[in-house]
Amino acid sequence: MNTELFFKSTDDLEGLGLGFSLWGPGHIIWLGCIILAVVIVSSIYRKAGYRKRRIIAGAAAFFLPVSEIVKDCYTASIGQFDIEYFPFHLCGISIFIILIDYLKPNRFTSQLVMYACMPGAVAALLCCNWTAAPFFNFFCIHSFVFHAVIVIYAICRYRGRELRPEYSGIWKSVAVVYGWAIPMILVNNRFDTNFMFLNKASEGSPLTVLVDLFGEDMYYVSFGVFVLVVWHIMYGFYILTNRAVYRGGALEMGV
């Protein structure tokens, strides 16, 4: 492994042709490993007692801010830290949502975990925007692992029957995510950033289809409607899963 490439930032790697292709063999292997990790960890969590569950959930909840701080400290040490590294993306604010959910489990954050944090992380893993970095690069590894841990936390809580996605969770997520999008539009316009992909669609994501179909002038509207439709589809999936797997049974630990 080239240690020099391992520590290079994505800015330095842009345009060098050393990255990977979406849905190429390497990407699929990463996704396969993540799915395996989700299944194994969530299965252990489901069978574990309260104390062991708190250890597993805590490890995930604290890993997210610690790993982000480590990444930012390294980026600052090489003189490349700027506003784009602030945790203003949906997966960035997921750090705080999940940490609060772990420290003080409640119905509000649990709904955000299932409707906002988890699908946002899944979308990031499926449509990576760090493809300029090779697989043996620190930032590439961090991005895959970081988003995988968000998914693991959510699925553990769900399979552990500690939360049940509710229809009201959609509108709680609308309030938080859409509410957060408003200042991010202002930040993006002021600093030429693309937080929450509000200025332009991430290459290779379904958002590019929205631009093709409805045009750039309707991007905000089509993006908002698209997210709302996805959340309703997710709610239907949760209902079917609860009936098929859990037969509508009560939660083990109530939020």
PDB file of C-alpha atoms in Angstrom:
ATOM      1  CA  MET A   1       0.000   0.000   0.000  1.00  0.00           C
ATOM      2  CA  ASN A   2       1.242   3.470  -0.907  1.00  0.00           C
ATOM      3  CA  THR A   3       1.293   5.270   2.459  1.00  0.00           C
ATOM      4  CA  GLU A   4       1.562   8.632   0.714  1.00  0.00           C
ATOM      5  CA  LEU A   5      -1.735   8.031  -1.075  1.00  0.00           C
ATOM      6  CA  PHE A   6      -3.289   6.742   2.151  1.00  0.00           C
ATOM      7  CA  PHE A   7      -2.940  10.136   3.815  1.00  0.00           C
ATOM      8  CA  LYS A   8      -3.769  12.331   0.808  1.00  0.00           C
ATOM      9  CA  SER A   9      -7.000  14.326   1.061  1.00  0.00           C
ATOM     10  CA  THR A  10      -9.795  14.012  -1.465  1.00  0.00           C
ATOM     11  CA  ASP A  11      -8.924  17.514  -2.710  1.00  0.00           C
ATOM     12  CA  ASP A  12      -5.415  16.330  -3.627  1.00  0.00           C
ATOM     13  CA  LEU A  13      -6.749  13.176  -5.261  1.00  0.00           C
ATOM     14  CA  GLU A  14      -9.378  14.898  -7.394  1.00  0.00           C
ATOM     15  CA  GLY A  15      -8.696  14.404 -11.080  1.00  0.00           C
ATOM     16  CA  LEU A  16      -5.807  11.930 -10.647  1.00  0.00           C
ATOM     17  CA  GLY A  17      -7.883   8.963 -11.791  1.00  0.00           C
ATOM     18  CA  LEU A  18      -7.021   6.857  -8.746  1.00  0.00           C
ATOM     19  CA  GLY A  19     -10.545   6.521  -7.396  1.00  0.00           C
ATOM     20  CA  PHE A  20     -13.220   3.895  -7.902  1.00  0.00           C
ATOM     21  CA  SER A  21     -16.391   3.522  -9.940  1.00  0.00           C
ATOM     22  CA  LEU A  22     -19.863   3.499  -8.465  1.00  0.00           C
ATOM     23  CA  TRP A  23     -21.136  -0.072  -8.453  1.00  0.00           C
ATOM     24  CA  GLY A  24     -17.786  -1.361  -9.598  1.00  0.00           C
ATOM     25  CA  PRO A  25     -16.368  -4.565  -8.037  1.00  0.00           C
ATOM     26  CA  GLY A  26     -14.668  -2.725  -5.161  1.00  0.00           C
ATOM     27  CA  HIS A  27     -17.752  -0.728  -4.301  1.00  0.00           C
ATOM     28  CA  ILE A  28     -19.900  -3.871  -4.313  1.00  0.00           C
ATOM     29  CA  ILE A  29     -17.401  -5.645  -2.035  1.00  0.00           C
ATOM     30  CA  TRP A  30     -17.554  -2.731   0.413  1.00  0.00           C
ATOM     31  CA  LEU A  31     -21.363  -2.832   0.393  1.00  0.00           C
ATOM     32  CA  GLY A  32     -21.344  -6.607   0.873  1.00  0.00           C
ATOM     33  CA  CYS A  33     -19.034  -6.298   3.886  1.00  0.00           C
ATOM     34  CA  ILE A  34     -21.229  -3.569   5.367  1.00  0.00           C
ATOM     35  CA  ILE A  35     -24.388  -5.658   4.932  1.00  0.00           C
ATOM     36  CA  LEU A  36     -22.635  -8.584   6.619  1.00  0.00           C
ATOM     37  CA  ALA A  37     -21.528  -6.343   9.508  1.00  0.00           C
ATOM     38  CA  VAL A  38     -25.069  -4.973   9.907  1.00  0.00           C
ATOM     39  CA  VAL A  39     -26.547  -8.480  10.039  1.00  0.00           C
ATOM     40  CA  ILE A  40     -23.963  -9.823  12.485  1.00  0.00           C
ATOM     41  CA  VAL A  41     -23.935  -6.863  14.879  1.00  0.00           C
ATOM     42  CA  SER A  42     -27.717  -6.398  14.877  1.00  0.00           C
ATOM     43  CA  SER A  43     -28.214 -10.145  15.478  1.00  0.00           C
ATOM     44  CA  ILE A  44     -25.879  -9.997  18.484  1.00  0.00           C
ATOM     45  CA  TYR A  45     -27.710  -6.891  19.677  1.00  0.00           C
ATOM     46  CA  ARG A  46     -31.138  -8.503  19.326  1.00  0.00           C
ATOM     47  CA  LYS A  47     -30.127 -11.438  21.537  1.00  0.00           C
ATOM     48  CA  ALA A  48     -28.168  -9.362  24.060  1.00  0.00           C
ATOM     49  CA  GLY A  49     -29.298  -8.155  27.456  1.00  0.00           C
ATOM     50  CA  TYR A  50     -29.755  -4.516  28.403  1.00  0.00           C
ATOM     51  CA  ARG A  51     -26.164  -3.945  29.560  1.00  0.00           C
ATOM     52  CA  LYS A  52     -24.558  -5.444  26.467  1.00  0.00           C
ATOM     53  CA  ARG A  53     -26.951  -3.531  24.241  1.00  0.00           C
ATOM     54  CA  ARG A  54     -25.938  -0.257  25.862  1.00  0.00           C
ATOM     55  CA  ILE A  55     -22.278  -1.086  25.240  1.00  0.00           C
ATOM     56  CA  ILE A  56     -22.877  -1.843  21.551  1.00  0.00           C
ATOM     57  CA  ALA A  57     -25.095   1.193  20.993  1.00  0.00           C
ATOM     58  CA  GLY A  58     -22.703   3.411  22.954  1.00  0.00           C
ATOM     59  CA  ALA A  59     -19.730   2.244  20.920  1.00  0.00           C
ATOM     60  CA  ALA A  60     -21.558   3.260  17.732  1.00  0.00           C
ATOM     61  CA  ALA A  61     -22.907   6.540  19.131  1.00  0.00           C
ATOM     62  CA  PHE A  62     -19.505   7.733  20.395  1.00  0.00           C
ATOM     63  CA  PHE A  63     -17.556   6.392  17.424  1.00  0.00           C
ATOM     64  CA  LEU A  64     -19.284   8.902  15.137  1.00  0.00           C
ATOM     65  CA  PRO A  65     -18.158  12.155  16.824  1.00  0.00           C
ATOM     66  CA  VAL A  66     -14.724  10.771  17.715  1.00  0.00           C
ATOM     67  CA  SER A  67     -14.032   9.615  14.149  1.00  0.00           C
ATOM     68  CA  GLU A  68     -15.232  12.950  12.784  1.00  0.00           C
ATOM     69  CA  ILE A  69     -12.957  14.873  15.155  1.00  0.00           C
ATOM     70  CA  VAL A  70      -9.994  12.683  14.160  1.00  0.00           C
ATOM     71  CA  LYS A  71     -10.710  13.320  10.469  1.00  0.00           C
ATOM     72  CA  ASP A  72     -11.043  17.066  11.001  1.00  0.00           C
ATOM     73  CA  CYS A  73      -7.879  17.250  13.111  1.00  0.00           C
ATOM     74  CA  TYR A  74      -5.901  15.467  10.420  1.00  0.00           C
ATOM     75  CA  THR A  75      -7.375  17.673   7.705  1.00  0.00           C
ATOM     76  CA  ALA A  76      -6.442  20.757   9.736  1.00  0.00           C
ATOM     77  CA  SER A  77      -2.911  19.407  10.284  1.00  0.00           C
ATOM     78  CA  ILE A  78      -2.302  19.315   6.518  1.00  0.00           C
ATOM     79  CA  GLY A  79      -3.799  22.780   6.105  1.00  0.00           C
ATOM     80  CA  GLN A  80      -6.890  21.758   4.167  1.00  0.00           C
ATOM     81  CA  PHE A  81      -9.662  22.148   6.718  1.00  0.00           C
ATOM     82  CA  ASP A  82     -12.371  24.542   5.578  1.00  0.00           C
ATOM     83  CA  ILE A  83     -16.108  25.055   5.953  1.00  0.00           C
ATOM     84  CA  GLU A  84     -16.906  22.086   3.721  1.00  0.00           C
ATOM     85  CA  TYR A  85     -15.726  19.791   6.513  1.00  0.00           C
ATOM     86  CA  PHE A  86     -18.290  21.152   8.976  1.00  0.00           C
ATOM     87  CA  PRO A  87     -20.917  18.509   9.934  1.00  0.00           C
ATOM     88  CA  PHE A  88     -23.727  20.280   8.100  1.00  0.00           C
ATOM     89  CA  HIS A  89     -24.756  17.431   5.813  1.00  0.00           C
ATOM     90  CA  LEU A  90     -27.587  15.168   6.969  1.00  0.00           C
ATOM     91  CA  CYS A  91     -25.088  12.502   8.022  1.00  0.00           C
ATOM     92  CA  GLY A  92     -23.180  15.182   9.919  1.00  0.00           C
ATOM     93  CA  ILE A  93     -26.167  16.215  12.018  1.00  0.00           C
ATOM     94  CA  SER A  94     -26.883  12.486  12.460  1.00  0.00           C
ATOM     95  CA  ILE A  95     -23.884  12.489  14.814  1.00  0.00           C
ATOM     96  CA  PHE A  96     -25.801  14.674  17.264  1.00  0.00           C
ATOM     97  CA  ILE A  97     -29.181  12.988  16.755  1.00  0.00           C
ATOM     98  CA  ILE A  98     -27.750   9.535  17.451  1.00  0.00           C
ATOM     99  CA  LEU A  99     -25.706  10.721  20.424  1.00  0.00           C
ATOM    100  CA  ILE A 100     -28.802  12.298  22.002  1.00  0.00           C
ATOM    101  CA  ASP A 101     -30.836   9.197  21.181  1.00  0.00           C
ATOM    102  CA  TYR A 102     -28.285   7.031  22.978  1.00  0.00           C
ATOM    103  CA  LEU A 103     -27.808   9.267  26.028  1.00  0.00           C
ATOM    104  CA  LYS A 104     -31.514   9.903  26.473  1.00  0.00           C
ATOM    105  CA  PRO A 105     -33.654   7.527  24.376  1.00  0.00           C
ATOM    106  CA  ASN A 106     -36.899   9.176  23.327  1.00  0.00           C
ATOM    107  CA  ARG A 107     -39.565   8.857  20.658  1.00  0.00           C
ATOM    108  CA  PHE A 108     -38.570  12.043  18.837  1.00  0.00           C
ATOM    109  CA  THR A 109     -34.929  11.169  18.133  1.00  0.00           C
ATOM    110  CA  SER A 110     -35.769   7.500  17.537  1.00  0.00           C
ATOM    111  CA  GLN A 111     -38.036   8.544  14.651  1.00  0.00           C
ATOM    112  CA  LEU A 112     -35.306  10.775  13.226  1.00  0.00           C
ATOM    113  CA  VAL A 113     -32.843   7.882  13.415  1.00  0.00           C
ATOM    114  CA  MET A 114     -35.109   5.676  11.287  1.00  0.00           C
ATOM    115  CA  TYR A 115     -36.428   8.244   8.816  1.00  0.00           C
ATOM    116  CA  ALA A 116     -33.546  10.700   8.426  1.00  0.00           C
ATOM    117  CA  CYS A 117     -30.233   9.310   9.712  1.00  0.00           C
ATOM    118  CA  MET A 118     -30.402   5.736   8.470  1.00  0.00           C
ATOM    119  CA  PRO A 119     -31.742   6.326   4.916  1.00  0.00           C
ATOM    120  CA  GLY A 120     -29.376   9.282   4.513  1.00  0.00           C
ATOM    121  CA  ALA A 121     -26.426   7.029   5.351  1.00  0.00           C
ATOM    122  CA  VAL A 122     -27.701   4.292   3.029  1.00  0.00           C
ATOM    123  CA  ALA A 123     -28.025   6.814   0.197  1.00  0.00           C
ATOM    124  CA  ALA A 124     -24.453   7.993   0.845  1.00  0.00           C
ATOM    125  CA  LEU A 125     -23.143   4.419   0.705  1.00  0.00           C
ATOM    126  CA  LEU A 126     -25.015   3.625  -2.497  1.00  0.00           C
ATOM    127  CA  CYS A 127     -24.155   6.895  -4.257  1.00  0.00           C
ATOM    128  CA  CYS A 128     -20.740   7.773  -2.811  1.00  0.00           C
ATOM    129  CA  ASN A 129     -19.414  11.265  -3.405  1.00  0.00           C
ATOM    130  CA  TRP A 130     -15.888  10.245  -2.365  1.00  0.00           C
ATOM    131  CA  THR A 131     -15.151   8.179  -5.481  1.00  0.00           C
ATOM    132  CA  ALA A 132     -12.045  10.284  -6.253  1.00  0.00           C
ATOM    133  CA  ALA A 133     -10.239   8.521  -3.386  1.00  0.00           C
ATOM    134  CA  PRO A 134      -8.871   4.975  -3.807  1.00  0.00           C
ATOM    135  CA  PHE A 135     -10.050   2.250  -1.439  1.00  0.00           C
ATOM    136  CA  PHE A 136      -6.769   2.291   0.507  1.00  0.00           C
ATOM    137  CA  ASN A 137      -7.113   5.991   1.310  1.00  0.00           C
ATOM    138  CA  PHE A 138      -7.955   7.165   4.857  1.00  0.00           C
ATOM    139  CA  PHE A 139     -10.813   9.422   3.764  1.00  0.00           C
ATOM    140  CA  CYS A 140     -12.385   6.675   1.661  1.00  0.00           C
ATOM    141  CA  ILE A 141     -12.204   4.151   4.511  1.00  0.00           C
ATOM    142  CA  HIS A 142     -13.521   6.713   6.994  1.00  0.00           C
ATOM    143  CA  SER A 143     -16.484   7.564   4.769  1.00  0.00           C
ATOM    144  CA  PHE A 144     -17.539   3.940   4.289  1.00  0.00           C
ATOM    145  CA  VAL A 145     -17.129   3.047   7.970  1.00  0.00           C
ATOM    146  CA  PHE A 146     -18.732   6.259   9.265  1.00  0.00           C
ATOM    147  CA  HIS A 147     -21.919   5.788   7.259  1.00  0.00           C
ATOM    148  CA  ALA A 148     -21.966   2.057   7.981  1.00  0.00           C
ATOM    149  CA  VAL A 149     -21.964   2.751  11.738  1.00  0.00           C
ATOM    150  CA  ILE A 150     -25.016   5.014  11.364  1.00  0.00           C
ATOM    151  CA  VAL A 151     -26.856   2.161   9.630  1.00  0.00           C
ATOM    152  CA  ILE A 152     -25.695  -0.371  12.236  1.00  0.00           C
ATOM    153  CA  TYR A 153     -26.961   1.800  15.110  1.00  0.00           C
ATOM    154  CA  ALA A 154     -30.377   2.252  13.491  1.00  0.00           C
ATOM    155  CA  ILE A 155     -30.846  -1.397  12.560  1.00  0.00           C
ATOM    156  CA  CYS A 156     -29.714  -2.564  16.004  1.00  0.00           C
ATOM    157  CA  ARG A 157     -32.304  -0.369  17.689  1.00  0.00           C
ATOM    158  CA  TYR A 158     -34.958  -1.542  15.244  1.00  0.00           C
ATOM    159  CA  ARG A 159     -34.174  -5.260  15.426  1.00  0.00           C
ATOM    160  CA  GLY A 160     -33.869  -4.957  19.184  1.00  0.00           C
ATOM    161  CA  ARG A 161     -37.494  -3.749  19.143  1.00  0.00           C
ATOM    162  CA  GLU A 162     -36.545  -0.674  21.090  1.00  0.00           C
ATOM    163  CA  LEU A 163     -38.326   1.593  18.665  1.00  0.00           C
ATOM    164  CA  ARG A 164     -41.054   1.381  16.099  1.00  0.00           C
ATOM    165  CA  PRO A 165     -41.178   3.832  13.185  1.00  0.00           C
ATOM    166  CA  GLU A 166     -44.458   5.743  13.321  1.00  0.00           C
ATOM    167  CA  TYR A 167     -46.267   7.813  10.712  1.00  0.00           C
ATOM    168  CA  SER A 168     -45.749  10.883  12.875  1.00  0.00           C
ATOM    169  CA  GLY A 169     -42.005  10.261  12.468  1.00  0.00           C
ATOM    170  CA  ILE A 170     -42.282  11.426   8.862  1.00  0.00           C
ATOM    171  CA  TRP A 171     -43.516  14.847   9.922  1.00  0.00           C
ATOM    172  CA  LYS A 172     -41.007  15.088  12.754  1.00  0.00           C
ATOM    173  CA  SER A 173     -38.321  14.453  10.149  1.00  0.00           C
ATOM    174  CA  VAL A 174     -39.870  17.048   7.839  1.00  0.00           C
ATOM    175  CA  ALA A 175     -39.667  19.625  10.644  1.00  0.00           C
ATOM    176  CA  VAL A 176     -35.997  18.871  11.387  1.00  0.00           C
ATOM    177  CA  VAL A 177     -34.582  18.111   7.926  1.00  0.00           C
ATOM    178  CA  TYR A 178     -36.533  20.708   5.952  1.00  0.00           C
ATOM    179  CA  GLY A 179     -36.008  23.210   8.767  1.00  0.00           C
ATOM    180  CA  TRP A 180     -32.249  22.586   8.657  1.00  0.00           C
ATOM    181  CA  ALA A 181     -32.250  22.918   4.871  1.00  0.00           C
ATOM    182  CA  ILE A 182     -33.318  26.578   5.068  1.00  0.00           C
ATOM    183  CA  PRO A 183     -30.136  27.909   6.741  1.00  0.00           C
ATOM    184  CA  MET A 184     -28.075  25.506   4.637  1.00  0.00           C
ATOM    185  CA  ILE A 185     -29.403  27.137   1.465  1.00  0.00           C
ATOM    186  CA  LEU A 186     -28.127  30.454   2.802  1.00  0.00           C
ATOM    187  CA  VAL A 187     -24.764  28.945   3.804  1.00  0.00           C
ATOM    188  CA  ASN A 188     -24.379  27.287   0.392  1.00  0.00           C
ATOM    189  CA  ASN A 189     -25.104  30.532  -1.426  1.00  0.00           C
ATOM    190  CA  ARG A 190     -22.733  32.506   0.801  1.00  0.00           C
ATOM    191  CA  PHE A 191     -19.762  30.104   0.793  1.00  0.00           C
ATOM    192  CA  ASP A 192     -20.309  28.205  -2.487  1.00  0.00           C
ATOM    193  CA  THR A 193     -20.739  24.895  -0.655  1.00  0.00           C
ATOM    194  CA  ASN A 194     -23.185  22.069  -1.333  1.00  0.00           C
ATOM    195  CA  PHE A 195     -24.397  20.977   2.095  1.00  0.00           C
ATOM    196  CA  MET A 196     -27.242  18.447   1.927  1.00  0.00           C
ATOM    197  CA  PHE A 197     -26.737  18.486  -1.866  1.00  0.00           C
ATOM    198  CA  LEU A 198     -29.093  21.454  -2.116  1.00  0.00           C
ATOM    199  CA  ASN A 199     -27.086  23.354  -4.730  1.00  0.00           C
ATOM    200  CA  LYS A 200     -26.494  20.452  -7.068  1.00  0.00           C
ATOM    201  CA  ALA A 201     -27.194  16.732  -7.213  1.00  0.00           C
ATOM    202  CA  SER A 202     -24.436  14.298  -6.310  1.00  0.00           C
ATOM    203  CA  GLU A 203     -23.181  12.584  -9.450  1.00  0.00           C
ATOM    204  CA  GLY A 204     -24.645   9.106  -9.811  1.00  0.00           C
ATOM    205  CA  SER A 205     -27.505   9.723  -7.378  1.00  0.00           C
ATOM    206  CA  PRO A 206     -31.245   9.665  -8.191  1.00  0.00           C
ATOM    207  CA  LEU A 207     -31.224  13.426  -7.632  1.00  0.00           C
ATOM    208  CA  THR A 208     -29.663  13.894 -11.060  1.00  0.00           C
ATOM    209  CA  VAL A 209     -32.837  12.360 -12.525  1.00  0.00           C
ATOM    210  CA  LEU A 210     -34.890  15.057 -10.781  1.00  0.00           C
ATOM    211  CA  VAL A 211     -32.821  17.743 -12.502  1.00  0.00           C
ATOM    212  CA  ASP A 212     -33.248  16.021 -15.865  1.00  0.00           C
ATOM    213  CA  LEU A 213     -37.013  15.682 -15.414  1.00  0.00           C
ATOM    214  CA  PHE A 214     -37.945  18.959 -13.753  1.00  0.00           C
ATOM    215  CA  GLY A 215     -34.991  21.240 -14.412  1.00  0.00           C
ATOM    216  CA  GLU A 216     -32.702  23.159 -12.085  1.00  0.00           C
ATOM    217  CA  ASP A 217     -35.312  25.839 -11.333  1.00  0.00           C
ATOM    218  CA  MET A 218     -37.561  23.197  -9.743  1.00  0.00           C
ATOM    219  CA  TYR A 219     -34.743  21.344  -7.975  1.00  0.00           C
ATOM    220  CA  TYR A 220     -35.655  22.412  -4.427  1.00  0.00           C
ATOM    221  CA  VAL A 221     -39.321  21.519  -4.921  1.00  0.00           C
ATOM    222  CA  SER A 222     -38.687  18.189  -6.660  1.00  0.00           C
ATOM    223  CA  PHE A 223     -36.028  17.293  -4.066  1.00  0.00           C
ATOM    224  CA  GLY A 224     -38.439  18.007  -1.198  1.00  0.00           C
ATOM    225  CA  VAL A 225     -41.267  16.012  -2.779  1.00  0.00           C
ATOM    226  CA  PHE A 226     -38.914  13.133  -3.613  1.00  0.00           C
ATOM    227  CA  VAL A 227     -37.746  12.856   0.015  1.00  0.00           C
ATOM    228  CA  LEU A 228     -41.336  12.939   1.256  1.00  0.00           C
ATOM    229  CA  VAL A 229     -42.342  10.150  -1.136  1.00  0.00           C
ATOM    230  CA  VAL A 230     -39.365   8.041  -0.033  1.00  0.00           C
ATOM    231  CA  TRP A 231     -40.319   8.471   3.641  1.00  0.00           C
ATOM    232  CA  HIS A 232     -43.877   7.302   2.904  1.00  0.00           C
ATOM    233  CA  ILE A 233     -42.535   4.265   1.068  1.00  0.00           C
ATOM    234  CA  MET A 234     -40.300   3.541   4.062  1.00  0.00           C
ATOM    235  CA  TYR A 235     -43.275   3.796   6.414  1.00  0.00           C
ATOM    236  CA  GLY A 236     -45.125   1.209   4.317  1.00  0.00           C
ATOM    237  CA  PHE A 237     -42.074  -1.057   4.444  1.00  0.00           C
ATOM    238  CA  TYR A 238     -41.830  -0.689   8.232  1.00  0.00           C
ATOM    239  CA  ILE A 239     -45.519  -1.566   8.610  1.00  0.00           C
ATOM    240  CA  LEU A 240     -45.164  -4.699   6.479  1.00  0.00           C
ATOM    241  CA  THR A 241     -41.987  -5.745   8.294  1.00  0.00           C
ATOM    242  CA  ASN A 242     -43.572  -5.265  11.709  1.00  0.00           C
ATOM    243  CA  ARG A 243     -46.561  -7.392  10.730  1.00  0.00           C
ATOM    244  CA  ALA A 244     -44.513 -10.098   9.031  1.00  0.00           C
ATOM    245  CA  VAL A 245     -41.598 -10.412  11.450  1.00  0.00           C
ATOM    246  CA  TYR A 246     -42.820  -9.065  14.772  1.00  0.00           C
ATOM    247  CA  ARG A 247     -46.535  -9.697  14.212  1.00  0.00           C
ATOM    248  CA  GLY A 248     -47.268  -6.264  15.622  1.00  0.00           C
ATOM    249  CA  GLY A 249     -45.912  -7.203  19.033  1.00  0.00           C
ATOM    250  CA  ALA A 250     -45.092  -4.730  21.767  1.00  0.00           C
ATOM    251  CA  LEU A 251     -41.713  -3.096  22.079  1.00  0.00           C
ATOM    252  CA  GLU A 252     -39.252  -4.626  24.511  1.00  0.00           C
ATOM    253  CA  MET A 253     -38.000  -1.286  25.837  1.00  0.00           C
ATOM    254  CA  GLY A 254     -40.339   1.529  25.261  1.00  0.00           C
ATOM    255  CA  VAL A 255     -39.589   4.447  23.014  1.00  0.00           C
TER     256      VAL A 255
END
